[in-house]
Amino acid sequence: MSAVSIIATLIKLLEVRVSMSNGVKWVTEDPEKKNVFWPSEEMKKKAWVSDPNVYEEAMKDQEGYWAKVAGELHWDKKWDKVYEQNPDKPWEFKWFLGGKINAAYNCLDRHIEAGKGDKVAFVWVPEPVDEKPVEVTYAELNKEVNKLANAMKKLGIKKGDRVGIYLPMIPEMVASLLACARIGAVHNVVFSAFSGESVKDRMEDAEAKLLITANGYFRRGKPLDLKKNADVGVEGTPIENVIVVERTKEIEVNWNEGKDHWYHEIIENESGECESEFVESNDMLFMLYTSGTTGKPKGIVHDTGGYLTQAYITAKNNFNLHDDDMFWCTADVGWITGHTYGCYGPLSVGATQLVFEGAPNYPDMGRWWQVVQDHKVTVLYTAPTAIRMFIKAGDEWPKKYDMSSLRILGSVGEPIDEEAWLWYFRTIGGSRCPVIDTYWQTETGAHVINTLPGVGPFVPTVAGRGFLGINFSLYEEAGNEAEPGVPGFLAMKPPFSPGMLRGIYKNEQKFIDTYWSRFKGVYDTSDGARFTDYDLIRVTGRVDDVMKVAGHRLSTGELENAINEHELVRESAVVPRPDKIKGEVPIVFALLRDASKASDDLKTEIVKHVDKMIGPTARPAEIYFVEDVPKTRSGKIMRRILRGLIKNEPNLGNTTTLLNPECVEHLKEVVGYTGGG
Ligand code: WTA
């Protein structure tokens, strides 16, 4: 190393130090209460909302509040009525009736017309370190979206048609969502790590006509063949055409002449202009399949105007997005978080965001922090499971990078424990940035509980209060509202927020049974919660059979269904086991048709089978071959007891009413139960 380069390195190190110590303090510590934080004066000045009275004002006139927010968007025709709800069927509610709106227009044209066409809409960071990041401006994105929209029209796609999207985190993903929105088509995204079988189920149920996919993508340095899965997903479905993005030249794909079209070829000669299809506010913008308590994922239906209104205002207020922000939501667009905060939210605000293709630990555990440093990320939105993974990897990784650009940290997906919260706050945020813990669901479409960055307080493990104009209550099993301080079922009271789901695709009965049956007149979240200090809500987790595995939503029933399809398995029961990094992992009790076939090879085979049916996210962490599982007299599996066994709970509860209480003793041996907690 020459003297010059040593000096240059020293100067660089010094710069890092200086800028780190220059980071603005966006929070202050409560003088009396430990680990309670409030927005600093700087934050209050910068925040869109800093007056706590806005909560009360919005609550006094909820419809009025939402109408005011919706008015910040572009409507081709204003609504005739703000809100309507069937008094006998609370699930039949509508927002902004008669209003005509287009989501793509609001995410693109609105900003371009305001002179922001040259502003960067997103920076795409590819996984391979030798590939350069790509900046896409609002005007460029608009052109791309329109070309694709025109190409889709030529393939016969019309308003209301369903379009499957099975893409990795590449720029074409964002363009595809918006191209559907542009022409009023309904997108149905399937997470790229899901299997071909999952794609097929979802395309069949949705009766999709077109699939947009890619030939592959990079994961931990390796190109993966996505087209192979897509081919499985298309076969035997009503899909007529497949548009394929060429992400890499390293993969040779199977080509179905006449059906498959290269993305770059099909858009090449299309016009960069396309008329927006202004749809009625309550028309469908998209559907997204998610796990419920039963075996089959359900197609959650979202409308256009209501969804966009809530996506817009929660992105703007909760992340306090301004023109100088670089917002990074690390979620994949395969999940609702990626839809709302990786696409519609920040784009409807006109913000600049970052889209990252890769895994968090490639090429090393410092990759994310390097991205934060290099792109001067100001708002980072991620999940507790990732935070726990980084805690384990060690503080040396984030310490290598200058993250003084950060202003706000967000968390989503599961309850965040105190250790993860404080580590995120101190090590990533340098004790300067609020952690905004956002509670919501695929069903709610956007944040429904959190604290506002300019209002606070920020308290570890506590999500916050109902967002402006959203009213939550806690209920007891019997249906009465819980007394203050008593834990209960978390439910939303009417008017239901505009971003809320409008149904389960083609299954109204399931919609009613799942969300509207336990308590009268309110939306049942299936989460438990309690009120804490300052009237804030602490969400404790699901009260049904939905697991959160590394932040991914998965039902025990779905996994059981997949496993039961293996020819050697007669029956199975899946329960979650707490896991230090992933939050929960699935544990399988499998009953074989022929017990003598039990072997380690069969375990591997079952894991492979799960990969094929659902995808690697659902991989069981452990498979026990057993002869029996506890059942009720009516033959239903008592998962409560299996859960207790797996968690080593001291009290397994009453087993005397079981059909087969004797099997519990045997299971204790199998899982090594001691009852020690
Ligand atoms: C859980 C993710 C506690 C909750 C946006 C919910 C949370 C389910 C939080 C929805 C949070 C999400 N605190 N729990 N901040 N955020 N959850 O549909 O159990 O993938 O019902 O949507 O995640 O998961 P989904």
XYZ file of C-alpha atoms and ligand atoms in Angstrom:
702
model
C 0.000 0.000 0.000
C 1.438 3.396 -0.935
C 1.567 6.282 1.522
C -1.051 8.100 -0.562
C -3.527 5.269 -0.413
C -2.960 4.832 3.324
C -3.727 8.511 3.850
C -6.775 8.243 1.581
C -8.044 5.292 3.606
C -7.468 7.169 6.866
C -9.382 10.173 5.558
C -12.226 7.900 4.481
C -12.349 6.299 7.924
C -12.371 9.715 9.498
C -15.232 10.811 7.246
C -17.239 7.792 8.294
C -16.678 8.623 11.966
C -17.592 12.264 11.494
C -20.752 11.551 9.549
C -21.762 8.893 12.069
C -21.449 11.311 14.920
C -23.329 13.847 12.826
C -26.439 11.689 12.587
C -29.427 13.689 13.798
C -31.188 12.472 16.916
C -34.732 11.694 15.834
C -35.806 10.452 19.267
C -35.292 11.334 22.893
C -35.445 9.036 25.860
C -38.262 9.367 28.357
C -36.743 10.994 31.440
C -38.601 8.679 33.788
C -39.375 5.455 32.027
C -36.683 3.117 30.802
C -36.897 2.091 27.174
C -39.645 4.509 26.287
C -38.769 6.965 23.520
C -40.401 10.066 22.105
C -39.906 12.006 18.891
C -37.225 14.690 19.195
C -37.886 18.306 18.186
C -36.150 17.605 14.852
C -38.489 14.708 14.198
C -41.557 16.713 15.134
C -40.492 19.428 12.742
C -39.963 16.988 9.904
C -43.018 14.799 10.540
C -46.206 15.074 8.509
C -48.115 14.553 11.733
C -46.859 15.674 15.126
C -49.982 16.843 16.930
C -51.429 13.980 18.983
C -54.874 15.567 18.777
C -55.228 14.391 15.186
C -56.182 10.972 16.528
C -59.224 12.309 18.299
C -60.174 14.515 15.380
C -59.987 11.618 12.920
C -61.994 9.423 15.283
C -64.733 12.025 15.639
C -65.421 11.797 11.929
C -63.798 8.690 10.510
C -65.509 8.927 7.136
C -64.547 12.577 6.903
C -60.930 11.784 7.723
C -60.673 9.140 4.998
C -62.473 11.332 2.470
C -59.900 14.046 3.125
C -57.063 11.583 2.536
C -58.665 10.186 -0.624
C -58.968 13.762 -1.862
C -55.152 13.961 -1.998
C -55.225 11.372 -4.794
C -56.333 11.896 -8.381
C -59.906 10.877 -9.180
C -61.229 10.972 -12.715
C -64.662 11.352 -11.164
C -65.248 12.135 -7.512
C -67.231 9.648 -5.426
C -70.960 10.137 -4.763
C -70.852 8.650 -1.295
C -67.948 8.118 1.118
C -69.004 4.920 2.898
C -71.846 2.467 2.896
C -72.397 -0.640 4.945
C -75.191 -3.173 4.957
C -76.655 -3.004 8.484
C -77.430 -6.744 8.464
C -74.252 -7.911 6.782
C -71.338 -5.841 8.100
C -68.930 -7.449 5.617
C -70.773 -5.757 2.788
C -69.157 -2.345 2.975
C -67.925 0.009 0.286
C -65.805 3.142 0.163
C -65.933 6.071 -2.250
C -68.943 4.761 -4.142
C -69.199 5.946 -7.710
C -65.661 7.377 -7.691
C -63.475 6.611 -10.711
C -59.784 6.059 -10.094
C -56.699 4.413 -11.580
C -53.888 3.200 -9.318
C -51.152 3.474 -11.983
C -52.205 7.025 -12.792
C -51.779 7.915 -9.138
C -48.398 6.208 -8.909
C -46.996 7.689 -12.141
C -48.871 10.331 -14.156
C -49.825 12.353 -11.093
C -46.155 12.912 -10.254
C -45.043 13.432 -13.831
C -47.729 16.084 -14.295
C -46.458 17.747 -11.130
C -43.015 18.037 -12.760
C -41.413 15.089 -10.985
C -40.871 12.900 -14.063
C -37.104 12.978 -13.599
C -37.256 11.955 -9.991
C -35.983 8.445 -9.320
C -38.913 6.132 -8.591
C -36.645 3.308 -7.562
C -33.071 2.170 -7.529
C -32.763 -1.484 -8.310
C -29.870 -3.275 -6.641
C -29.128 -6.656 -8.262
C -27.769 -9.476 -6.164
C -24.491 -10.081 -8.044
C -22.029 -7.510 -6.719
C -20.475 -7.027 -10.139
C -23.796 -5.919 -11.662
C -24.448 -2.187 -11.400
C -27.531 -0.783 -9.651
C -30.114 0.690 -12.019
C -31.987 3.945 -11.433
C -35.457 4.228 -12.922
C -37.200 7.613 -12.976
C -40.932 8.122 -12.784
C -41.016 9.027 -16.493
C -39.020 5.932 -17.462
C -41.166 3.668 -15.317
C -44.281 5.177 -16.841
C -43.052 4.410 -20.340
C -42.174 0.836 -19.461
C -45.534 0.294 -17.759
C -47.399 1.635 -20.787
C -45.487 -0.490 -23.258
C -46.241 -3.589 -21.252
C -49.872 -2.550 -20.775
C -50.243 -2.143 -24.547
C -48.642 -5.529 -25.162
C -51.007 -7.122 -22.652
C -53.970 -5.555 -24.401
C -52.817 -7.105 -27.678
C -52.801 -10.485 -25.942
C -56.476 -9.898 -25.205
C -56.228 -8.793 -21.568
C -59.119 -6.581 -20.565
C -60.465 -4.899 -17.465
C -61.239 -7.447 -14.747
C -59.119 -10.248 -16.275
C -56.760 -11.939 -13.857
C -53.048 -11.882 -14.600
C -50.621 -14.099 -12.708
C -47.261 -12.589 -11.790
C -44.458 -14.934 -10.776
C -41.384 -12.766 -10.719
C -38.330 -12.189 -8.572
C -37.386 -8.738 -7.259
C -36.460 -7.149 -10.563
C -37.632 -3.855 -12.078
C -40.142 -5.663 -14.303
C -41.979 -6.766 -11.159
C -43.008 -3.213 -10.298
C -43.785 -2.507 -13.970
C -46.001 -5.598 -14.208
C -48.132 -4.670 -11.216
C -48.655 -1.166 -12.540
C -49.289 -2.353 -16.113
C -52.176 -4.461 -14.820
C -53.474 -1.499 -12.833
C -53.158 0.727 -15.904
C -55.655 -1.363 -17.897
C -57.852 -2.444 -14.993
C -56.615 -6.042 -15.024
C -56.378 -7.819 -11.659
C -52.941 -9.005 -10.633
C -52.370 -12.159 -8.714
C -48.771 -12.363 -7.537
C -47.190 -15.646 -6.470
C -43.967 -15.462 -4.428
C -41.055 -16.556 -6.629
C -39.822 -19.050 -4.023
C -43.147 -20.877 -4.152
C -43.341 -24.041 -6.201
C -44.854 -24.596 -9.621
C -47.693 -26.509 -7.957
C -48.526 -23.446 -5.854
C -48.610 -21.315 -8.978
C -50.919 -23.809 -10.636
C -53.409 -23.901 -7.733
C -53.554 -20.121 -7.632
C -53.891 -19.677 -11.395
C -56.651 -22.251 -11.589
C -58.606 -20.773 -8.715
C -58.218 -17.258 -10.112
C -58.936 -18.366 -13.696
C -55.981 -16.316 -14.856
C -55.422 -15.792 -18.584
C -51.835 -14.593 -18.617
C -48.716 -15.239 -16.559
C -45.737 -12.907 -16.347
C -42.573 -14.638 -15.199
C -38.793 -14.639 -15.706
C -36.331 -17.164 -16.962
C -34.581 -17.038 -13.641
C -33.010 -14.992 -10.888
C -30.014 -14.983 -8.628
C -30.003 -16.462 -5.172
C -26.777 -16.550 -3.202
C -24.734 -16.245 -6.344
C -26.481 -18.967 -8.316
C -28.898 -18.420 -11.191
C -32.150 -20.314 -10.535
C -34.443 -21.554 -13.283
C -37.838 -20.005 -12.583
C -39.294 -20.819 -15.981
C -39.214 -24.521 -15.171
C -41.544 -23.924 -12.220
C -43.667 -21.552 -14.260
C -44.176 -24.280 -16.882
C -45.533 -26.582 -14.158
C -47.697 -23.720 -12.926
C -49.252 -23.083 -16.322
C -49.961 -26.599 -17.466
C -53.620 -27.510 -17.438
C -54.711 -24.001 -16.374
C -56.697 -21.469 -18.411
C -53.486 -19.478 -19.030
C -53.177 -18.694 -22.732
C -49.961 -16.695 -22.808
C -46.766 -16.410 -20.799
C -44.534 -13.346 -20.870
C -40.962 -14.188 -19.870
C -38.427 -11.642 -18.646
C -34.875 -12.501 -19.599
C -33.166 -11.879 -16.275
C -30.003 -13.741 -17.198
C -28.419 -15.310 -20.221
C -27.016 -18.082 -18.055
C -30.177 -20.153 -18.168
C -31.427 -22.102 -21.133
C -35.187 -22.434 -20.901
C -37.781 -24.715 -22.333
C -39.843 -22.711 -24.837
C -43.484 -23.256 -25.727
C -43.853 -21.809 -29.205
C -46.970 -19.699 -29.610
C -47.591 -19.468 -25.870
C -44.338 -18.024 -24.515
C -43.232 -14.499 -25.404
C -40.017 -12.756 -24.407
C -40.814 -9.637 -22.409
C -38.268 -7.468 -24.254
C -39.546 -8.587 -27.644
C -43.212 -8.184 -26.925
C -42.878 -4.620 -25.594
C -40.238 -3.503 -28.093
C -42.501 -1.870 -30.645
C -45.279 -0.818 -28.309
C -46.110 2.789 -27.630
C -44.941 4.365 -24.390
C -48.354 5.869 -23.942
C -51.459 4.091 -22.758
C -54.795 5.481 -21.635
C -55.640 4.737 -18.030
C -58.722 2.620 -17.429
C -60.460 4.534 -14.669
C -62.318 1.924 -12.661
C -65.033 2.282 -10.057
C -63.350 2.647 -6.692
C -64.695 -0.703 -5.488
C -63.489 -2.627 -8.531
C -60.750 -5.142 -7.831
C -57.140 -3.974 -8.034
C -55.575 -7.276 -7.069
C -55.930 -10.574 -5.350
C -53.289 -12.266 -3.248
C -53.443 -15.777 -1.882
C -52.625 -16.264 1.751
C -52.784 -19.030 4.307
C -55.872 -19.465 6.376
C -56.569 -22.178 8.884
C -57.613 -24.725 6.309
C -55.569 -26.561 3.723
C -56.142 -24.292 0.757
C -54.774 -20.749 0.584
C -57.514 -18.230 -0.005
C -57.570 -15.454 -2.574
C -57.805 -12.194 -0.648
C -59.574 -9.572 -2.722
C -58.626 -5.880 -2.584
C -60.459 -2.979 -4.180
C -58.814 -0.014 -5.890
C -59.734 3.348 -4.339
C -59.947 2.317 -0.705
C -56.779 0.247 -0.835
C -54.786 2.961 -2.549
C -56.004 5.613 -0.112
C -54.756 3.665 2.890
C -51.556 2.469 1.199
C -50.795 6.089 0.327
C -51.402 7.724 3.682
C -49.798 5.013 5.811
C -46.651 5.050 3.640
C -46.539 8.829 3.834
C -47.272 9.288 7.537
C -45.773 6.203 9.115
C -42.490 6.394 7.254
C -42.690 10.156 7.040
C -41.728 10.105 3.373
C -40.374 13.282 1.803
C -38.569 14.111 -1.408
C -35.160 13.581 0.164
C -35.917 10.086 1.391
C -34.587 6.778 0.208
C -37.093 4.223 1.400
C -36.218 0.555 1.537
C -38.816 -2.104 2.250
C -36.952 -5.390 2.259
C -40.059 -7.540 1.714
C -40.550 -9.440 -1.514
C -43.482 -8.329 -3.673
C -44.719 -11.900 -3.331
C -46.146 -10.847 0.027
C -48.603 -8.103 0.916
C -45.825 -6.010 2.444
C -44.123 -5.848 -0.938
C -47.385 -4.891 -2.651
C -48.211 -2.046 -0.320
C -44.797 -0.752 0.747
C -42.643 -1.942 -2.155
C -45.000 -0.606 -4.809
C -48.311 1.206 -4.281
C -47.532 3.056 -1.035
C -44.208 4.768 -1.822
C -45.059 5.253 -5.505
C -48.412 6.875 -4.776
C -46.549 9.237 -2.439
C -44.005 9.950 -5.187
C -41.086 8.816 -3.055
C -37.810 7.199 -4.090
C -37.356 3.627 -3.021
C -34.898 0.809 -3.258
C -35.634 -2.609 -4.737
C -33.146 -5.316 -3.813
C -32.942 -8.617 -5.623
C -30.810 -10.589 -3.261
C -30.603 -12.566 -0.088
C -29.633 -10.650 3.071
C -26.513 -12.706 3.643
C -24.919 -12.710 0.231
C -22.020 -12.369 -0.378
C -21.740 -11.798 3.363
C -23.702 -10.671 6.405
C -22.791 -7.069 5.718
C -24.617 -6.788 2.394
C -27.727 -5.003 3.689
C -25.698 -2.531 5.701
C -23.534 -1.822 2.721
C -26.681 -1.151 0.673
C -27.900 1.229 3.394
C -24.563 3.050 3.319
C -24.075 3.160 -0.449
C -27.595 4.307 -1.247
C -28.027 6.490 1.828
C -31.187 4.726 2.891
C -33.226 6.907 5.248
C -36.101 4.575 6.096
C -35.538 0.868 6.514
C -38.537 -1.434 6.829
C -37.910 -5.081 7.663
C -39.012 -8.068 9.750
C -38.028 -9.297 13.221
C -36.845 -12.617 11.776
C -34.185 -10.792 9.736
C -33.192 -8.728 12.757
C -32.719 -11.859 14.851
C -30.580 -13.367 12.116
C -28.333 -10.294 12.138
C -28.068 -10.306 15.927
C -26.744 -13.841 15.690
C -24.292 -12.898 12.932
C -22.659 -10.350 15.229
C -22.325 -6.599 15.590
C -19.120 -6.481 13.584
C -21.118 -6.503 10.331
C -23.257 -3.402 10.792
C -20.362 -1.639 12.564
C -18.351 -1.675 9.343
C -20.748 0.686 7.621
C -21.885 4.259 7.974
C -25.611 4.198 8.528
C -26.041 7.771 9.701
C -28.447 8.416 6.807
C -31.128 6.405 8.634
C -34.058 8.324 10.098
C -36.741 5.736 10.700
C -36.725 1.987 11.232
C -39.810 -0.119 10.611
C -40.764 -3.610 11.701
C -43.491 -5.912 10.399
C -44.695 -9.473 10.240
C -44.748 -10.763 13.778
C -44.500 -9.484 17.318
C -41.010 -8.092 17.859
C -39.358 -9.130 21.118
C -37.578 -6.639 23.330
C -34.071 -7.900 22.551
C -34.572 -7.599 18.791
C -36.227 -4.182 19.141
C -33.414 -2.767 21.253
C -30.699 -4.208 19.038
C -32.363 -2.779 15.943
C -32.751 0.570 17.701
C -29.194 0.743 19.035
C -27.031 -1.106 16.570
C -28.768 -0.244 13.311
C -30.351 3.052 14.260
C -27.490 4.248 16.475
C -30.084 5.003 19.215
C -31.199 7.919 17.022
C -34.165 6.545 15.036
C -37.628 5.503 16.146
C -38.640 1.905 15.555
C -42.110 1.971 14.006
C -43.665 -1.385 14.753
C -46.444 -1.785 12.189
C -49.216 -4.272 12.791
C -51.367 -5.323 9.854
C -52.330 -8.291 7.671
C -52.769 -9.343 4.054
C -56.439 -8.763 4.806
C -56.112 -5.195 6.098
C -54.086 -4.191 3.010
C -52.052 -1.576 4.885
C -50.905 -0.654 8.395
C -53.711 -0.551 10.936
C -51.813 -0.278 14.237
C -48.545 1.630 14.805
C -47.208 4.799 16.344
C -46.664 7.884 14.218
C -42.994 8.944 14.019
C -43.851 12.502 15.035
C -46.130 11.488 17.907
C -44.755 8.358 19.610
C -44.123 6.899 22.084
C -41.896 4.133 20.777
C -41.927 1.216 23.175
C -40.345 -2.188 22.569
C -42.870 -4.994 21.841
C -45.769 -2.527 21.618
C -47.192 -1.879 18.156
C -49.061 1.304 19.082
C -52.578 2.513 18.500
C -55.113 2.160 15.737
C -53.968 4.300 12.798
C -55.851 7.578 12.275
C -59.536 6.863 11.746
C -59.247 3.186 12.688
C -60.894 1.849 15.816
C -59.831 -1.396 17.517
C -61.270 -3.139 20.530
C -60.504 -6.303 22.455
C -63.109 -8.980 22.956
C -63.469 -11.971 25.223
C -64.462 -15.392 23.910
C -68.030 -14.773 25.111
C -68.311 -11.817 22.759
C -68.190 -8.968 25.286
C -65.542 -6.261 25.141
C -62.641 -7.071 27.454
C -62.029 -4.943 30.566
C -58.978 -2.655 30.355
C -55.769 -4.579 30.966
C -57.351 -7.943 30.167
C -55.988 -9.738 27.099
C -58.483 -10.409 24.356
C -59.185 -10.995 20.712
C -58.258 -8.042 18.563
C -61.131 -6.824 16.388
C -61.788 -3.751 14.241
C -64.966 -1.765 14.663
C -66.842 -0.126 11.783
C -66.375 1.831 9.658
C -63.834 -0.726 8.455
C -60.713 0.932 7.147
C -60.626 1.591 3.379
C -57.756 -0.823 2.732
C -59.646 -3.812 4.102
C -60.248 -6.900 2.018
C -63.566 -7.088 0.218
C -63.828 -10.823 0.117
C -62.250 -14.167 -0.548
C -62.262 -14.846 -4.254
C -65.255 -16.987 -5.215
C -65.905 -17.982 -1.612
C -68.224 -15.680 0.275
C -69.121 -18.244 2.909
C -65.502 -18.716 3.887
C -65.113 -14.945 4.051
C -68.026 -14.676 6.462
C -66.984 -17.683 8.549
C -63.347 -16.601 8.868
C -63.655 -12.947 9.768
C -67.221 -12.089 10.679
C -68.589 -14.938 12.744
C -66.835 -15.002 16.120
C -68.045 -11.534 17.133
C -71.056 -9.640 15.892
C -70.523 -6.594 13.714
C -66.733 -6.379 13.971
C -63.790 -7.712 11.948
C -61.994 -10.553 13.732
C -58.220 -10.380 13.162
C -57.467 -13.828 14.689
C -54.756 -12.125 16.745
C -54.575 -11.821 20.503
C -53.659 -8.481 22.081
C -53.810 -6.321 25.167
C -53.797 -2.631 25.961
C -50.695 -1.334 27.732
C -49.516 2.069 29.042
C -50.538 5.148 27.061
C -53.465 3.112 25.671
C -51.163 1.394 23.242
C -51.874 -2.046 21.844
C -49.486 -4.925 22.238
C -50.246 -7.660 19.726
C -49.274 -11.055 21.095
C -49.829 -13.291 18.059
C -52.250 -15.550 16.243
C -54.987 -17.385 18.042
C -55.616 -19.769 15.152
C -53.521 -22.338 13.298
C -51.560 -19.847 11.263
C -47.781 -19.918 11.801
C -45.226 -17.270 11.014
C -42.099 -18.989 9.705
C -39.329 -16.455 9.113
C -42.081 -13.885 8.730
C -43.856 -15.972 6.096
C -47.432 -16.817 6.707
C -48.209 -20.511 6.590
C -51.040 -22.618 7.935
C -50.609 -25.958 9.621
C -53.504 -27.265 7.526
C -51.858 -26.300 4.263
C -48.704 -28.132 5.214
C -50.639 -31.176 6.433
C -52.521 -31.325 3.142
C -49.295 -31.288 1.189
C -47.681 -33.964 3.373
C -50.772 -36.179 3.272
C -50.487 -36.251 -0.481
C -47.278 -38.240 -0.164
C -48.179 -41.823 -1.007
C -46.641 -43.344 2.132
C -48.310 -40.935 4.556
C -51.722 -41.772 5.964
C -52.204 -38.729 8.127
C -50.155 -35.918 9.603
C -50.327 -33.187 12.176
C -48.212 -30.052 12.024
C -47.510 -27.745 14.943
C -45.169 -24.785 15.267
C -42.073 -24.877 17.489
C -40.625 -21.585 18.728
C -37.338 -20.791 16.995
C -34.729 -18.247 17.952
C -34.248 -16.904 14.409
C -37.311 -17.852 12.388
C -39.836 -17.164 15.132
C -41.569 -20.453 14.482
C -40.745 -23.578 12.508
C -43.091 -26.398 11.485
C -42.807 -29.758 13.236
C -44.496 -32.748 11.636
C -46.053 -35.810 13.248
C -46.569 -38.270 10.420
C -48.575 -41.487 10.560
C -47.445 -43.857 7.833
C -49.556 -46.328 5.903
C -46.892 -48.910 6.700
C -44.914 -48.115 9.867
C -41.977 -50.260 8.734
C -41.222 -47.728 5.981
C -40.061 -45.116 8.506
C -36.505 -44.012 7.720
C -34.278 -40.967 7.421
C -34.501 -41.270 3.657
C -38.259 -40.988 3.880
C -37.860 -37.818 5.950
C -35.715 -36.325 3.198
C -38.268 -37.395 0.647
C -41.096 -35.739 2.559
C -39.093 -32.520 2.800
C -38.569 -32.635 -0.978
C -42.250 -33.290 -1.443
C -43.061 -30.149 0.607
C -40.641 -28.161 -1.584
C -42.503 -29.380 -4.641
C -45.997 -28.784 -3.315
C -45.471 -25.454 -1.535
C -41.863 -24.319 -1.633
C -38.769 -24.279 0.601
C -40.288 -21.663 2.950
C -42.578 -24.405 4.284
C -39.835 -26.985 4.944
C -40.438 -28.940 8.175
C -37.704 -28.533 10.785
C -38.393 -32.000 12.190
C -40.477 -35.007 11.206
C -41.547 -37.579 13.789
C -42.969 -40.860 12.542
C -45.587 -41.867 15.085
C -48.346 -44.426 15.367
C -51.017 -42.150 16.696
C -51.743 -38.529 17.545
C -54.174 -37.317 20.222
C -57.718 -37.008 18.915
C -61.069 -35.859 20.187
C -63.924 -38.328 20.299
C -65.134 -36.947 17.007
C -61.751 -37.775 15.466
C -60.255 -34.278 15.259
C -56.550 -33.917 15.998
C -55.923 -32.123 19.296
C -53.118 -29.834 18.219
C -53.176 -28.106 21.591
C -51.588 -31.188 23.160
C -49.022 -31.576 20.387
C -48.107 -27.915 20.765
C -47.655 -28.418 24.501
C -45.425 -31.430 23.900
C -43.270 -29.556 21.425
C -42.956 -26.504 23.655
C -42.253 -28.745 26.637
C -45.046 -27.046 28.571
C -45.396 -28.183 32.193
C -49.152 -28.555 31.843
C -50.516 -30.320 28.790
C -54.114 -29.694 29.815
C -56.882 -32.165 30.148
C -56.247 -35.386 28.250
C -59.017 -37.493 29.747
C -61.598 -36.567 27.141
C -59.388 -37.845 24.344
C -60.299 -40.777 22.189
C -56.799 -42.193 22.688
C -55.179 -40.715 25.822
C -52.601 -43.524 25.916
C -50.778 -42.168 22.862
C -49.692 -39.069 24.783
C -47.260 -41.056 26.944
C -45.653 -42.534 23.878
C -45.382 -39.127 22.205
C -43.646 -37.744 25.290
C -40.857 -40.248 24.718
C -40.679 -39.557 20.999
C -40.172 -35.817 21.423
C -38.114 -36.060 24.627
C -40.714 -34.253 26.719
C -39.764 -33.348 30.288
C -42.391 -30.722 31.046
C -39.670 -28.305 32.051
C -41.027 -25.433 29.943
C -48.674 -10.891 12.359
C -48.112 -9.209 7.194
C -47.349 -8.395 15.776
C -50.086 -11.010 12.926
C -48.211 -7.695 7.032
C -50.955 -10.892 11.681
C -47.753 -8.889 13.569
C -50.125 -11.609 10.654
C -47.214 -7.642 13.180
C -50.434 -11.177 9.242
C -46.705 -6.783 14.203
C -47.884 -8.706 11.407
N -46.802 -7.197 15.481
N -47.817 -9.256 14.857
N -46.150 -5.603 13.929
N -47.308 -7.567 11.833
N -48.143 -9.521 12.444
O -50.874 -11.560 6.268
O -50.214 -12.269 13.524
O -48.387 -12.050 6.208
O -52.224 -11.500 11.823
O -49.289 -9.790 6.780
O -48.773 -11.281 11.000
O -49.521 -11.736 8.346
P -49.520 -11.333 6.820
